[in-house]
Tab-separated table of C-alpha atoms in Angstrom:
chain	number	residue	atom	x	y	z
A	1	MET	CA	-40.624	-32.454	1.124
A	2	THR	CA	-39.665	-36.373	1.147
A	3	ARG	CA	-36.805	-37.937	3.542
A	4	LEU	CA	-34.590	-37.477	0.736
A	5	ALA	CA	-35.195	-33.911	0.068
A	6	ARG	CA	-35.067	-33.348	3.548
A	7	ILE	CA	-31.543	-34.491	3.737
A	8	SER	CA	-30.279	-32.824	0.606
A	9	ALA	CA	-31.575	-30.021	1.923
A	10	ALA	CA	-29.741	-29.977	5.118
A	11	VAL	CA	-26.171	-31.352	3.401
A	12	ALA	CA	-26.446	-28.617	0.954
A	13	THR	CA	-26.967	-26.009	3.878
A	14	GLY	CA	-24.452	-27.534	5.879
A	15	ALA	CA	-21.844	-27.252	3.128
A	16	ALA	CA	-22.773	-23.793	2.764
A	17	LEU	CA	-22.469	-22.821	5.951
A	18	PHE	CA	-19.066	-24.421	6.013
A	19	ALA	CA	-18.038	-22.833	2.876
A	20	ALA	CA	-19.016	-19.575	4.643
A	21	SER	CA	-16.908	-19.939	7.950
A	22	SER	CA	-13.861	-21.285	5.501
A	23	ALA	CA	-14.137	-18.232	3.723
A	24	MET	CA	-14.256	-15.919	6.941
A	25	ALA	CA	-11.630	-18.061	8.460
A	26	SER	CA	-9.339	-17.452	5.373
A	27	ASP	CA	-9.942	-13.795	5.638
A	28	LEU	CA	-7.347	-11.798	7.536
A	29	GLY	CA	-8.605	-8.799	6.660
A	30	PRO	CA	-6.721	-5.993	5.245
A	31	LEU	CA	-4.755	-5.284	9.022
A	32	VAL	CA	-3.375	-8.221	11.136
A	33	THR	CA	-1.746	-7.800	14.663
A	34	PRO	CA	1.199	-10.522	15.224
A	35	SER	CA	-1.126	-12.213	18.160
A	36	GLU	CA	-4.178	-12.466	15.170
A	37	LEU	CA	-1.746	-13.891	12.593
A	38	ASN	CA	-0.130	-16.241	14.937
A	39	ALA	CA	-3.772	-17.611	15.737
A	40	GLU	CA	-4.873	-18.133	12.534
A	41	ILE	CA	-1.047	-18.970	10.542
A	42	ASP	CA	-2.245	-22.917	10.845
A	43	THR	CA	-5.606	-22.303	9.762
A	44	VAL	CA	-5.091	-19.613	6.667
A	45	ASP	CA	-1.758	-21.023	5.526
A	46	PRO	CA	-0.581	-17.956	3.957
A	47	VAL	CA	2.247	-16.545	2.318
A	48	LEU	CA	4.453	-14.609	4.750
A	49	LEU	CA	6.117	-11.612	2.304
A	50	ASP	CA	8.886	-10.302	4.219
A	51	ILE	CA	9.742	-6.660	2.049
A	52	ARG	CA	12.319	-5.701	4.042
A	53	THR	CA	15.870	-5.114	2.284
A	54	GLY	CA	19.196	-6.266	4.093
A	55	SER	CA	17.615	-7.742	7.150
A	56	TYR	CA	16.287	-11.212	5.713
A	57	GLU	CA	19.156	-13.067	6.388
A	58	LYS	CA	19.560	-11.706	10.050
A	59	GLY	CA	16.414	-13.049	11.073
A	60	HIS	CA	12.628	-12.997	9.913
A	61	ILE	CA	9.213	-14.243	10.908
A	62	ASP	CA	9.336	-18.004	10.803
A	63	GLY	CA	8.370	-19.642	7.666
A	64	ALA	CA	8.673	-15.942	5.501
A	65	VAL	CA	10.168	-15.503	1.901
A	66	TYR	CA	12.026	-12.914	0.798
A	67	ALA	CA	10.259	-10.188	-1.290
A	68	PRO	CA	12.506	-6.959	-1.033
A	69	TYR	CA	11.086	-3.462	-1.556
A	70	SER	CA	13.148	-2.917	-4.632
A	71	LEU	CA	10.767	-5.292	-6.696
A	72	PHE	CA	7.911	-3.025	-6.347
A	73	ARG	CA	9.969	0.095	-7.330
A	74	GLY	CA	11.176	1.793	-10.401
A	75	PRO	CA	14.513	3.663	-11.136
A	76	ASP	CA	16.278	6.161	-8.798
A	77	ASP	CA	15.315	9.183	-11.132
A	78	ASN	CA	11.197	7.930	-10.777
A	79	PRO	CA	11.155	5.316	-7.758
A	80	GLY	CA	7.159	5.643	-7.732
A	81	GLN	CA	7.261	4.221	-11.129
A	82	VAL	CA	5.413	1.041	-11.372
A	83	PRO	CA	7.666	-2.092	-12.967
A	84	PRO	CA	6.486	-3.175	-15.871
A	85	ILE	CA	4.074	-5.844	-15.555
A	86	ALA	CA	6.275	-8.584	-17.005
A	87	LYS	CA	8.741	-7.629	-14.514
A	88	LEU	CA	6.233	-7.977	-11.634
A	89	GLN	CA	5.197	-11.212	-13.084
A	90	ALA	CA	8.189	-12.741	-13.286
A	91	SER	CA	9.018	-11.445	-9.658
A	92	PHE	CA	5.949	-13.116	-8.531
A	93	GLU	CA	6.577	-16.237	-10.143
A	94	GLN	CA	10.018	-16.395	-9.155
A	95	ILE	CA	8.738	-16.106	-5.191
A	96	GLY	CA	6.255	-18.641	-5.586
A	97	LEU	CA	2.920	-16.430	-5.294
A	98	GLU	CA	-0.700	-17.667	-6.249
A	99	PRO	CA	-3.559	-15.516	-6.723
A	100	ASP	CA	-5.901	-18.091	-4.593
A	101	ARG	CA	-3.493	-18.525	-1.378
A	102	PRO	CA	-3.504	-15.315	1.092
A	103	ILE	CA	-0.487	-13.176	1.581
A	104	VAL	CA	0.552	-11.285	4.867
A	105	ILE	CA	2.887	-8.419	4.175
A	106	ILE	CA	5.596	-7.725	6.513
A	107	ALA	CA	7.899	-4.462	6.859
A	108	GLN	CA	10.192	-3.848	9.426
A	109	GLY	CA	7.896	-1.701	11.723
A	110	ASP	CA	10.822	0.466	13.391
A	111	THR	CA	9.261	3.450	12.201
A	112	ASP	CA	5.441	5.002	10.907
A	113	THR	CA	7.038	5.449	7.658
A	114	ASP	CA	7.730	1.695	7.582
A	115	PHE	CA	4.738	1.041	6.704
A	116	GLY	CA	4.217	3.058	3.763
A	117	ALA	CA	6.418	0.047	2.266
A	118	ALA	CA	3.884	-2.514	2.809
A	119	ALA	CA	1.164	-0.262	1.710
A	120	ARG	CA	2.304	0.499	-1.504
A	121	VAL	CA	3.225	-3.794	-1.877
A	122	TYR	CA	-0.390	-4.232	-0.618
A	123	TRP	CA	-1.662	-1.755	-3.109
A	124	THR	CA	0.806	-3.698	-6.200
A	125	LEU	CA	-0.463	-6.855	-5.456
A	126	LYS	CA	-3.951	-5.738	-5.598
A	127	SER	CA	-3.688	-4.178	-8.736
A	128	THR	CA	-2.302	-7.368	-10.462
A	129	GLY	CA	-5.456	-9.340	-9.079
A	130	PHE	CA	-4.163	-11.015	-5.809
A	131	THR	CA	-7.268	-10.864	-3.420
A	132	GLU	CA	-6.380	-11.972	-0.098
A	133	LEU	CA	-4.085	-9.579	1.220
A	134	SER	CA	-2.763	-8.632	4.671
A	135	ILE	CA	-0.466	-5.973	6.368
A	136	LEU	CA	1.329	-7.433	9.582
A	137	ASN	CA	0.772	-4.125	11.863
A	138	GLY	CA	3.897	-3.501	13.546
A	139	GLY	CA	5.826	-5.422	10.797
A	140	THR	CA	8.615	-7.935	12.320
A	141	THR	CA	9.166	-5.837	15.217
A	142	ALA	CA	5.858	-6.132	17.038
A	143	TRP	CA	6.199	-10.071	16.165
A	144	ALA	CA	9.262	-10.424	17.631
A	145	ASN	CA	8.824	-7.973	20.529
A	146	ALA	CA	5.650	-10.435	21.370
A	147	GLY	CA	7.886	-13.434	21.608
A	148	LEU	CA	6.488	-15.372	18.622
A	149	PRO	CA	8.868	-17.293	16.495
A	150	MET	CA	11.571	-16.280	14.429
A	151	SER	CA	13.917	-18.090	11.864
A	152	ASP	CA	17.487	-17.353	10.324
A	153	VAL	CA	16.614	-20.349	7.499
A	154	THR	CA	16.186	-18.982	4.520
A	155	GLU	CA	12.292	-19.890	2.958
A	156	ASN	CA	12.101	-20.714	-0.718
A	157	LEU	CA	8.643	-21.670	-2.734
A	158	MET	CA	7.757	-23.480	-5.296
A	159	PRO	CA	7.803	-21.294	-8.660
A	160	THR	CA	4.067	-20.300	-10.160
A	161	ASP	CA	2.685	-19.643	-13.617
A	162	LEU	CA	0.864	-16.761	-13.704
A	163	ASP	CA	-0.828	-14.944	-16.154
A	164	LEU	CA	-1.284	-11.025	-14.523
A	165	THR	CA	-2.880	-8.170	-15.736
A	166	TRP	CA	-2.901	-4.526	-14.337
A	167	ASN	CA	-6.392	-3.111	-13.227
A	168	ASP	CA	-5.701	0.362	-13.335
A	169	ARG	CA	-9.248	0.957	-10.834
A	170	TRP	CA	-6.751	2.303	-8.096
A	171	THR	CA	-4.534	4.028	-10.364
A	172	ALA	CA	-3.854	7.881	-11.151
A	173	GLU	CA	-1.221	8.246	-14.001
A	174	THR	CA	0.087	11.378	-15.127
A	175	PRO	CA	-1.391	12.148	-17.911
A	176	ALA	CA	-4.732	11.812	-15.886
A	177	VAL	CA	-3.524	14.033	-13.080
A	178	SER	CA	-2.274	16.606	-15.625
A	179	ASP	CA	-5.809	16.378	-17.015
A	180	LEU	CA	-7.258	17.028	-13.189
A	181	VAL	CA	-4.988	20.200	-12.598
A	182	ASN	CA	-6.224	21.662	-16.016
A	183	GLY	CA	-9.635	21.708	-15.055
A	184	LYS	CA	-10.576	18.781	-17.510
A	185	GLY	CA	-11.912	16.312	-14.573
A	186	LYS	CA	-12.943	16.545	-11.285
A	187	ALA	CA	-11.230	14.742	-7.871
A	188	VAL	CA	-10.289	15.417	-4.532
A	189	LEU	CA	-6.240	15.613	-4.656
A	190	VAL	CA	-4.494	14.650	-1.266
A	191	ASP	CA	-1.321	14.868	-0.363
A	192	ALA	CA	0.324	12.636	2.117
A	193	ARG	CA	3.778	14.268	2.260
A	194	PRO	CA	4.174	16.144	5.746
A	195	PRO	CA	3.743	20.089	5.684
A	196	ALA	CA	7.080	21.159	4.849
A	197	PHE	CA	6.900	19.443	1.293
A	198	PHE	CA	3.515	20.363	0.517
A	199	GLU	CA	4.369	24.444	1.471
A	200	GLY	CA	7.737	23.712	-0.995
A	201	LYS	CA	10.111	24.157	1.875
A	202	LYS	CA	11.366	20.927	0.938
A	203	ALA	CA	11.642	18.739	-2.372
A	204	HIS	CA	12.529	14.949	-2.899
A	205	SER	CA	16.162	14.537	-4.261
A	206	ALA	CA	14.805	13.095	-7.630
A	207	ALA	CA	12.223	16.035	-7.997
A	208	SER	CA	13.164	18.895	-10.449
A	209	ARG	CA	11.079	21.504	-8.497
A	210	PRO	CA	9.108	21.750	-4.863
A	211	GLY	CA	5.518	22.244	-4.528
A	212	THR	CA	2.153	20.434	-4.758
A	213	LEU	CA	-0.320	20.030	-7.056
A	214	PRO	CA	-2.660	22.823	-7.667
A	215	GLY	CA	-5.993	22.573	-5.214
A	216	ALA	CA	-4.327	19.929	-3.344
A	217	GLU	CA	-5.198	19.402	0.751
A	218	ASN	CA	-2.795	18.211	2.856
A	219	LEU	CA	-3.652	15.086	4.893
A	220	PRO	CA	0.331	14.088	6.315
A	221	TYR	CA	-0.134	10.002	6.370
A	222	THR	CA	1.238	10.526	9.910
A	223	LYS	CA	-2.654	11.490	11.182
A	224	PHE	CA	-3.080	7.640	11.030
A	225	PHE	CA	-0.592	7.011	13.779
A	226	ARG	CA	-0.746	7.543	17.083
A	227	SER	CA	2.145	9.936	18.469
A	228	GLY	CA	5.084	7.719	18.684
A	229	ALA	CA	3.340	4.927	17.210
A	230	THR	CA	4.878	2.173	14.788
A	231	VAL	CA	1.484	0.918	14.073
A	232	ILE	CA	-1.682	2.576	12.157
A	233	ASP	CA	-4.728	2.822	14.220
A	234	ALA	CA	-7.002	0.069	12.431
A	235	LYS	CA	-9.776	2.189	13.373
A	236	THR	CA	-10.177	5.024	10.428
A	237	ASP	CA	-13.487	7.065	10.458
A	238	ALA	CA	-14.753	7.744	7.002
A	239	ALA	CA	-17.060	10.268	7.824
A	240	ALA	CA	-14.865	12.425	9.510
A	241	LEU	CA	-12.348	12.153	6.716
A	242	LYS	CA	-14.935	12.725	3.985
A	243	GLU	CA	-15.926	16.143	5.855
A	244	GLN	CA	-12.259	16.905	6.590
A	245	LEU	CA	-11.435	16.569	2.551
A	246	GLY	CA	-14.544	17.610	1.157
A	247	ILE	CA	-15.223	14.376	-0.396
A	248	LYS	CA	-18.507	13.579	-1.481
A	249	ASP	CA	-20.236	9.590	-1.877
A	250	GLY	CA	-18.714	8.393	-5.277
A	251	GLU	CA	-15.625	11.565	-6.036
A	252	GLU	CA	-12.495	10.420	-7.311
A	253	VAL	CA	-10.067	10.881	-4.691
A	254	VAL	CA	-5.854	10.862	-5.576
A	255	SER	CA	-3.422	10.091	-2.803
A	256	PHE	CA	-0.131	11.101	-3.903
A	257	CYS	CA	3.435	12.231	-2.149
A	258	ASN	CA	7.321	12.328	-3.723
A	259	THR	CA	7.272	8.511	-4.824
A	260	GLY	CA	4.169	7.112	-4.166
A	261	HIS	CA	5.336	5.821	-0.514
A	262	TRP	CA	4.032	8.108	1.911
A	263	ALA	CA	0.685	8.178	-0.336
A	264	ALA	CA	0.537	3.964	-0.067
A	265	THR	CA	-0.489	4.933	3.756
A	266	ASP	CA	-2.985	7.430	2.937
A	267	TRP	CA	-4.368	5.206	0.235
A	268	PHE	CA	-4.294	2.052	2.412
A	269	ALA	CA	-6.194	4.074	5.009
A	270	MET	CA	-9.053	5.634	3.106
A	271	SER	CA	-9.784	2.897	0.911
A	272	GLU	CA	-9.217	-0.394	2.737
A	273	LEU	CA	-9.719	0.704	5.917
A	274	ALA	CA	-12.245	3.327	5.969
A	275	GLY	CA	-13.935	1.707	2.903
A	276	ILE	CA	-13.756	5.060	0.797
A	277	ASP	CA	-14.603	4.650	-2.487
A	278	ASN	CA	-13.145	5.271	-5.470
A	279	VAL	CA	-9.685	6.208	-3.799
A	280	LYS	CA	-6.660	6.040	-6.372
A	281	LEU	CA	-2.833	6.532	-5.288
A	282	TYR	CA	-0.773	8.362	-8.219
A	283	PRO	CA	2.295	6.402	-7.909
A	284	GLY	CA	4.936	8.582	-9.823
A	285	SER	CA	3.894	11.295	-7.331
A	286	MET	CA	5.645	14.764	-7.451
A	287	VAL	CA	8.434	13.464	-8.307
A	288	GLU	CA	7.136	12.242	-11.957
A	289	TYR	CA	4.929	15.418	-11.882
A	290	SER	CA	7.546	17.911	-11.165
A	291	GLN	CA	9.466	16.589	-14.375
A	292	THR	CA	6.735	17.753	-16.654
A	293	ASP	CA	5.773	21.580	-17.502
A	294	GLY	CA	2.743	20.855	-15.681
A	295	GLU	CA	1.383	23.998	-13.004
A	296	MET	CA	2.276	23.316	-9.154
A	297	ALA	CA	1.556	25.249	-6.497
A	298	ASN	CA	3.685	26.548	-3.397
A	299	THR	CA	6.745	26.655	-5.887
A	300	PRO	CA	9.242	29.394	-4.333
A	301	GLY	CA	11.093	31.577	-5.877
A	302	LEU	CA	14.411	30.514	-7.733
A	303	LEU	CA	15.790	32.622	-4.269
A	304	GLN	CA	13.663	31.727	-1.657
A	305	ASN	CA	13.928	27.450	-3.346
A	306	LEU	CA	18.068	28.216	-3.280
A	307	LEU	CA	17.858	29.328	0.469
A	308	ASN	CA	15.400	26.125	1.477
A	309	GLN	CA	17.906	24.426	0.161
A	310	LEU	CA	20.855	25.633	2.126
A	311	THR	CA	18.986	25.872	5.280
A	312	GLY	CA	17.079	22.842	4.669
A	313	GLY	CA	13.777	24.740	5.591
């Protein structure tokens, strides 16, 4: 090899290593702690997406932009419904999102159910083509408790011009779920709700009837949090989950709840943390499904249903 060829090879190798290290540096991973984000924030330069409703003006993570959870949700009679792609695109353009810029999603973090909002936003962004996504574990509360910079100054990014399409790889819609219930397909159905909902003792106010999908397994979203904790456990055992739920390699998994909120936590834990393939989220979940004439399980009789409503259980 000539001297020039050796120099060219060395330059190419150096460039490749630099590109690889830059890629690694810019990838925070699906879950990031306040200290990790603070250490990498200047290098990665992510969009900090504050999805809290009614709290942004009172104080937020320094540099965060406002993108309330309602932008990612459906109407009151079907909150889990995905907004039309044109509406999502217009919202994302106004916020200033870019497909090649990392995004960190920030919920409040006061309760374990707050995580579901962040996970649902993560799922929506992933399904519309954004690839470098992270959730701040513990949200604004964990950041503030760590003594990291807060601000009350409204941040605005330059609007962008996007061309988004919906990738349904991680989505299960009602017709497909109905086919599964009717035996026209096979999947592991995972109900992320607390047992009282799974057992038909409680129902969402927008649901037409209580109960669950026939054959579903109950995996409450709280399983992924230590007792009393508001941060999700970053270590998720894929093998244990597969054994518990009876998931075979490559088999489709559908996570659902009432409105695709708690189910987003199950989806995130199984898909993004455990790395289980072919996990889908049913966004409309039981509110949408209960409004069809589809078969349901654990649905109490009229008298028992009335009693459950009166007694709250």
